[in-house]
Amino acid sequence: MQPVERLKIAVDIAREAGRLIVEARDRQTFGHRYKQGHELVTDVDVAVDTRIGERLQQHFPSESRLSEELAPDRSNLAHPGPLWIVDPIDGTVNFAHGLRHVAVSIGWAHEGRIRLGVVHAPFLDETFTAIDDQGAWCNDAPIQASRAGNLKHCLVGTGFPSRRDSRPPLMRRLAAVLDHCQDVRRNGSAALDLCDVACGRLDAYYESVSPWDFAAGWLIAREAGACTGHLYPCPEGIPEDLYGENLLVTSPGIHRELGDLLRRADSGELDQP
């Protein structure tokens, strides 16, 4: 099947999932729990993941899936075969609290590279799409990343892990960005942060996330002209497109400078008088 046809099916699935999400929040009858005692998951996450899995099984029965709730086995990342990477609700905390930054993220990888992606934001009425080497779109209109070249004028997106004990080391990075850039935004959805870089609303984004959080948005940002990379080398055996630690996605003009700044913050160099 050609990528265009695959993307058409993925968009249809994502929009159906978006309708389920909107209906569930309108009803306000969903329950919730905490994975490992700290990560919020709702009944709707599981129901939407189930529906997306059913649709993918219908159209692509022989292809593997990696999804946050029902198929989280990351061993699939090392396999070169076709792989669907799904986050049924990216921004679960936002969803549960009535905020609008919520997205369905569906990416498709082959031979370790993301080949197509869709990020659908049902409460924002925006659908971001991309095909490898063919460009990126929002609601079918072409999009382009920022061309910012001056770090002090840049708006930077990031996020923080749900585990509170993992947050303190990240404060150095945050302080460095606040000191050297225009400002920071923390919207609560990695997929939409990457799409905001793709269409120039953000000049940069950095964070460590799971594959399902970033796979589709990573491709969309890259196809819109952003620089996609990592602060540190990726480990052997996991393709760069599927490795979610220390992501750095930026306007081309600030990629090296912002990366250097964040690494200096990590080393404690900026703390020295």
CSV table of C-alpha atoms in Angstrom, one decimal:
chain,number,residue,atom,x,y,z
A,1,MET,CA,0.0,0.0,0.0
A,2,GLN,CA,1.3,3.5,-0.9
A,3,PRO,CA,2.1,6.0,1.9
A,4,VAL,CA,-0.7,8.3,0.8
A,5,GLU,CA,-3.3,5.5,1.2
A,6,ARG,CA,-1.8,4.5,4.5
A,7,LEU,CA,-2.0,8.1,5.7
A,8,LYS,CA,-5.6,8.5,4.6
A,9,ILE,CA,-6.5,5.4,6.7
A,10,ALA,CA,-4.5,6.7,9.7
A,11,VAL,CA,-6.2,10.1,9.5
A,12,ASP,CA,-9.6,8.5,9.4
A,13,ILE,CA,-8.7,6.3,12.5
A,14,ALA,CA,-7.4,9.3,14.4
A,15,ARG,CA,-10.5,11.4,13.7
A,16,GLU,CA,-12.7,8.6,14.8
A,17,ALA,CA,-10.6,8.4,18.0
A,18,GLY,CA,-11.0,12.1,18.4
A,19,ARG,CA,-14.7,11.9,18.3
A,20,LEU,CA,-14.7,9.2,21.0
A,21,ILE,CA,-12.5,11.5,23.2
A,22,VAL,CA,-14.9,14.5,22.8
A,23,GLU,CA,-18.0,12.4,23.5
A,24,ALA,CA,-16.4,10.9,26.6
A,25,ARG,CA,-15.5,14.3,28.0
A,26,ASP,CA,-19.0,15.6,27.3
A,27,ARG,CA,-20.4,12.7,29.3
A,28,GLN,CA,-17.9,13.1,32.2
A,29,THR,CA,-18.5,9.5,33.3
A,30,PHE,CA,-15.0,8.1,32.9
A,31,GLY,CA,-13.0,6.7,35.7
A,32,HIS,CA,-9.2,7.0,36.3
A,33,ARG,CA,-6.3,5.4,38.0
A,34,TYR,CA,-2.5,5.9,38.4
A,35,LYS,CA,0.1,3.7,36.7
A,36,GLN,CA,3.0,3.1,39.1
A,37,GLY,CA,1.2,5.4,41.5
A,38,HIS,CA,2.0,8.6,39.6
A,39,GLU,CA,0.9,8.5,35.9
A,40,LEU,CA,-2.7,9.3,35.2
A,41,VAL,CA,-4.7,7.0,32.9
A,42,THR,CA,-8.4,7.1,32.3
A,43,ASP,CA,-10.9,4.6,31.0
A,44,VAL,CA,-11.0,6.6,27.8
A,45,ASP,CA,-7.3,6.1,27.2
A,46,VAL,CA,-7.9,2.3,27.2
A,47,ALA,CA,-11.2,2.5,25.2
A,48,VAL,CA,-9.6,4.7,22.5
A,49,ASP,CA,-6.5,2.5,22.3
A,50,THR,CA,-8.7,-0.5,21.9
A,51,ARG,CA,-10.6,1.1,19.0
A,52,ILE,CA,-7.5,2.3,17.2
A,53,GLY,CA,-6.0,-1.2,17.6
A,54,GLU,CA,-9.2,-2.8,16.1
A,55,ARG,CA,-9.0,-0.4,13.1
A,56,LEU,CA,-5.3,-1.0,12.5
A,57,GLN,CA,-5.9,-4.8,12.8
A,58,GLN,CA,-8.7,-4.5,10.2
A,59,HIS,CA,-6.5,-2.7,7.7
A,60,PHE,CA,-3.0,-4.0,8.5
A,61,PRO,CA,-3.4,-7.4,10.3
A,62,SER,CA,0.2,-8.5,9.8
A,63,GLU,CA,1.9,-5.3,11.1
A,64,SER,CA,3.1,-4.8,14.7
A,65,ARG,CA,1.8,-2.2,17.0
A,66,LEU,CA,3.4,-0.2,19.9
A,67,SER,CA,0.8,1.7,21.9
A,68,GLU,CA,0.8,3.3,25.3
A,69,GLU,CA,-2.0,1.4,27.1
A,70,LEU,CA,-2.4,-2.0,25.3
A,71,ALA,CA,0.9,-2.8,23.6
A,72,PRO,CA,3.7,-1.0,25.4
A,73,ASP,CA,6.4,-3.7,24.7
A,74,ARG,CA,9.3,-1.6,23.5
A,75,SER,CA,11.2,-4.6,22.2
A,76,ASN,CA,9.4,-3.9,18.9
A,77,LEU,CA,11.5,-0.8,18.5
A,78,ALA,CA,14.6,-2.8,17.5
A,79,HIS,CA,12.7,-4.7,14.7
A,80,PRO,CA,13.1,-3.4,11.2
A,81,GLY,CA,9.6,-4.4,10.0
A,82,PRO,CA,6.5,-2.2,9.8
A,83,LEU,CA,5.4,-0.8,13.1
A,84,TRP,CA,2.5,1.4,14.1
A,85,ILE,CA,3.2,3.6,17.1
A,86,VAL,CA,0.1,4.9,18.9
A,87,ASP,CA,-0.8,7.3,21.7
A,88,PRO,CA,-4.6,7.2,22.1
A,89,ILE,CA,-4.6,10.4,24.3
A,90,ASP,CA,-1.4,12.5,24.4
A,91,GLY,CA,-2.2,14.9,27.2
A,92,THR,CA,-4.3,12.7,29.5
A,93,VAL,CA,-4.0,15.1,32.4
A,94,ASN,CA,-5.2,17.9,30.1
A,95,PHE,CA,-8.1,15.7,29.0
A,96,ALA,CA,-9.1,14.9,32.6
A,97,HIS,CA,-9.0,18.5,33.6
A,98,GLY,CA,-10.9,19.9,30.7
A,99,LEU,CA,-8.0,21.6,28.9
A,100,ARG,CA,-7.8,21.6,25.1
A,101,HIS,CA,-4.2,20.5,24.4
A,102,VAL,CA,-5.1,16.8,23.8
A,103,ALA,CA,-4.1,14.8,20.8
A,104,VAL,CA,-4.4,11.4,19.1
A,105,SER,CA,-0.9,10.4,17.7
A,106,ILE,CA,-0.4,7.7,15.1
A,107,GLY,CA,2.9,7.1,13.4
A,108,TRP,CA,4.1,4.4,11.1
A,109,ALA,CA,7.7,3.2,11.0
A,110,HIS,CA,9.5,0.9,8.6
A,111,GLU,CA,13.2,-0.1,8.8
A,112,GLY,CA,13.6,2.1,11.9
A,113,ARG,CA,12.4,5.3,10.2
A,114,ILE,CA,9.1,7.1,10.7
A,115,ARG,CA,7.5,7.1,7.3
A,116,LEU,CA,4.1,8.8,8.0
A,117,GLY,CA,2.4,10.5,11.0
A,118,VAL,CA,-0.9,12.1,12.0
A,119,VAL,CA,-1.5,14.1,15.1
A,120,HIS,CA,-5.2,15.0,15.6
A,121,ALA,CA,-6.3,17.6,18.2
A,122,PRO,CA,-10.0,17.2,18.5
A,123,PHE,CA,-10.7,20.1,20.8
A,124,LEU,CA,-8.5,22.4,18.7
A,125,ASP,CA,-10.0,21.2,15.4
A,126,GLU,CA,-6.5,20.7,13.9
A,127,THR,CA,-5.1,17.6,12.1
A,128,PHE,CA,-1.3,17.6,11.4
A,129,THR,CA,0.0,15.1,8.9
A,130,ALA,CA,3.3,14.2,7.2
A,131,ILE,CA,4.8,11.7,4.8
A,132,ASP,CA,8.6,11.1,4.8
A,133,ASP,CA,10.2,13.3,2.1
A,134,GLN,CA,6.8,14.7,1.0
A,135,GLY,CA,6.2,17.6,3.4
A,136,ALA,CA,3.9,18.4,6.3
A,137,TRP,CA,0.4,19.9,6.6
A,138,CYS,CA,-2.1,21.2,9.1
A,139,ASN,CA,-5.7,20.7,8.0
A,140,ASP,CA,-4.3,20.0,4.5
A,141,ALA,CA,-2.4,23.3,4.2
A,142,PRO,CA,1.4,23.1,4.0
A,143,ILE,CA,3.3,24.2,7.2
A,144,GLN,CA,6.8,25.4,7.8
A,145,ALA,CA,9.0,25.6,10.9
A,146,SER,CA,10.3,28.8,12.3
A,147,ARG,CA,13.4,30.4,10.7
A,148,ALA,CA,14.4,32.1,14.0
A,149,GLY,CA,18.1,32.5,14.4
A,150,ASN,CA,18.4,34.5,17.6
A,151,LEU,CA,18.1,32.4,20.7
A,152,LYS,CA,17.1,35.3,23.0
A,153,HIS,CA,14.0,35.9,20.9
A,154,CYS,CA,12.9,32.2,20.8
A,155,LEU,CA,9.9,30.7,22.4
A,156,VAL,CA,10.7,27.2,23.7
A,157,GLY,CA,8.4,24.3,24.6
A,158,THR,CA,9.2,21.5,27.1
A,159,GLY,CA,7.6,19.2,29.6
A,160,PHE,CA,8.3,17.4,32.8
A,161,PRO,CA,8.0,13.7,33.8
A,162,SER,CA,5.1,12.6,36.0
A,163,ARG,CA,7.5,11.3,38.6
A,164,ARG,CA,8.3,14.2,40.9
A,165,ASP,CA,11.6,12.8,41.9
A,166,SER,CA,12.8,13.0,38.2
A,167,ARG,CA,12.1,16.7,37.9
A,168,PRO,CA,14.9,18.4,40.0
A,169,PRO,CA,17.7,17.7,37.5
A,170,LEU,CA,15.6,19.3,34.8
A,171,MET,CA,15.4,22.6,36.7
A,172,ARG,CA,18.9,23.5,35.5
A,173,ARG,CA,17.8,23.2,31.9
A,174,LEU,CA,14.7,25.3,32.6
A,175,ALA,CA,16.7,28.0,34.3
A,176,ALA,CA,19.1,28.2,31.4
A,177,VAL,CA,16.4,28.5,28.8
A,178,LEU,CA,14.5,31.1,30.8
A,179,ASP,CA,17.8,33.1,31.1
A,180,HIS,CA,18.8,32.9,27.5
A,181,CYS,CA,15.5,32.7,25.5
A,182,GLN,CA,12.4,34.8,25.3
A,183,ASP,CA,10.2,32.4,27.3
A,184,VAL,CA,9.0,28.8,27.9
A,185,ARG,CA,5.7,27.1,27.3
A,186,ARG,CA,4.6,23.8,28.9
A,187,ASN,CA,1.4,22.7,27.2
A,188,GLY,CA,1.2,19.1,28.4
A,189,SER,CA,1.2,17.3,25.0
A,190,ALA,CA,4.6,16.4,23.4
A,191,ALA,CA,2.9,15.5,20.2
A,192,LEU,CA,1.3,19.0,19.9
A,193,ASP,CA,4.5,20.7,21.1
A,194,LEU,CA,6.3,19.1,18.1
A,195,CYS,CA,3.5,20.2,15.8
A,196,ASP,CA,3.7,23.7,17.2
A,197,VAL,CA,7.4,23.7,16.2
A,198,ALA,CA,6.4,22.4,12.8
A,199,CYS,CA,4.1,25.3,12.1
A,200,GLY,CA,6.3,28.0,13.7
A,201,ARG,CA,4.3,28.7,16.9
A,202,LEU,CA,7.3,27.4,18.9
A,203,ASP,CA,10.9,27.9,17.9
A,204,ALA,CA,12.2,24.9,19.7
A,205,TYR,CA,11.2,21.9,21.9
A,206,TYR,CA,13.2,19.7,24.2
A,207,GLU,CA,12.2,16.8,26.5
A,208,SER,CA,12.5,13.1,27.2
A,209,VAL,CA,9.4,11.1,26.3
A,210,SER,CA,8.1,7.7,25.3
A,211,PRO,CA,8.1,6.6,21.6
A,212,TRP,CA,4.3,6.9,21.3
A,213,ASP,CA,4.5,10.5,22.5
A,214,PHE,CA,6.8,11.8,19.8
A,215,ALA,CA,6.9,9.5,16.8
A,216,ALA,CA,4.3,11.2,14.6
A,217,GLY,CA,5.1,14.7,15.7
A,218,TRP,CA,8.8,14.1,15.1
A,219,LEU,CA,8.2,13.4,11.5
A,220,ILE,CA,5.8,16.3,11.1
A,221,ALA,CA,8.4,18.7,12.5
A,222,ARG,CA,11.2,17.3,10.3
A,223,GLU,CA,9.1,17.5,7.2
A,224,ALA,CA,8.2,21.1,8.0
A,225,GLY,CA,11.9,22.0,8.0
A,226,ALA,CA,12.8,21.7,11.7
A,227,CYS,CA,16.1,20.2,12.8
A,228,THR,CA,15.3,17.0,14.7
A,229,GLY,CA,18.0,15.4,16.9
A,230,HIS,CA,19.1,14.5,20.4
A,231,LEU,CA,21.3,16.2,23.0
A,232,TYR,CA,23.4,13.0,23.4
A,233,PRO,CA,24.2,10.0,21.1
A,234,CYS,CA,21.5,7.4,20.8
A,235,PRO,CA,22.3,3.9,22.1
A,236,GLU,CA,23.1,1.1,19.6
A,237,GLY,CA,20.1,-1.0,18.6
A,238,ILE,CA,17.4,1.7,18.7
A,239,PRO,CA,16.9,3.9,15.6
A,240,GLU,CA,17.2,7.6,16.2
A,241,ASP,CA,13.6,8.1,15.0
A,242,LEU,CA,12.3,5.9,17.8
A,243,TYR,CA,14.5,7.0,20.7
A,244,GLY,CA,12.7,9.4,22.9
A,245,GLU,CA,15.4,10.5,25.4
A,246,ASN,CA,16.8,14.0,25.3
A,247,LEU,CA,15.0,15.1,22.2
A,248,LEU,CA,15.9,18.5,20.7
A,249,VAL,CA,13.7,19.8,17.8
A,250,THR,CA,14.3,23.4,16.7
A,251,SER,CA,14.4,26.0,14.0
A,252,PRO,CA,17.6,25.2,12.0
A,253,GLY,CA,19.2,28.5,13.0
A,254,ILE,CA,19.3,27.7,16.7
A,255,HIS,CA,19.8,24.0,16.9
A,256,ARG,CA,23.5,23.9,17.8
A,257,GLU,CA,23.3,26.9,20.1
A,258,LEU,CA,20.4,25.6,22.1
A,259,GLY,CA,21.9,22.1,22.3
A,260,ASP,CA,25.1,23.6,23.6
A,261,LEU,CA,23.2,25.6,26.2
A,262,LEU,CA,21.3,22.6,27.5
A,263,ARG,CA,24.4,20.4,27.7
A,264,ARG,CA,26.2,23.1,29.6
A,265,ALA,CA,23.2,23.3,32.0
A,266,ASP,CA,23.4,19.5,32.5
A,267,SER,CA,27.1,19.6,33.3
A,268,GLY,CA,26.6,22.4,35.9
A,269,GLU,CA,28.9,24.7,34.0
A,270,LEU,CA,26.3,27.5,34.1
A,271,ASP,CA,26.1,27.3,37.9
A,272,GLN,CA,29.7,28.3,38.2
A,273,PRO,CA,30.4,32.0,39.1
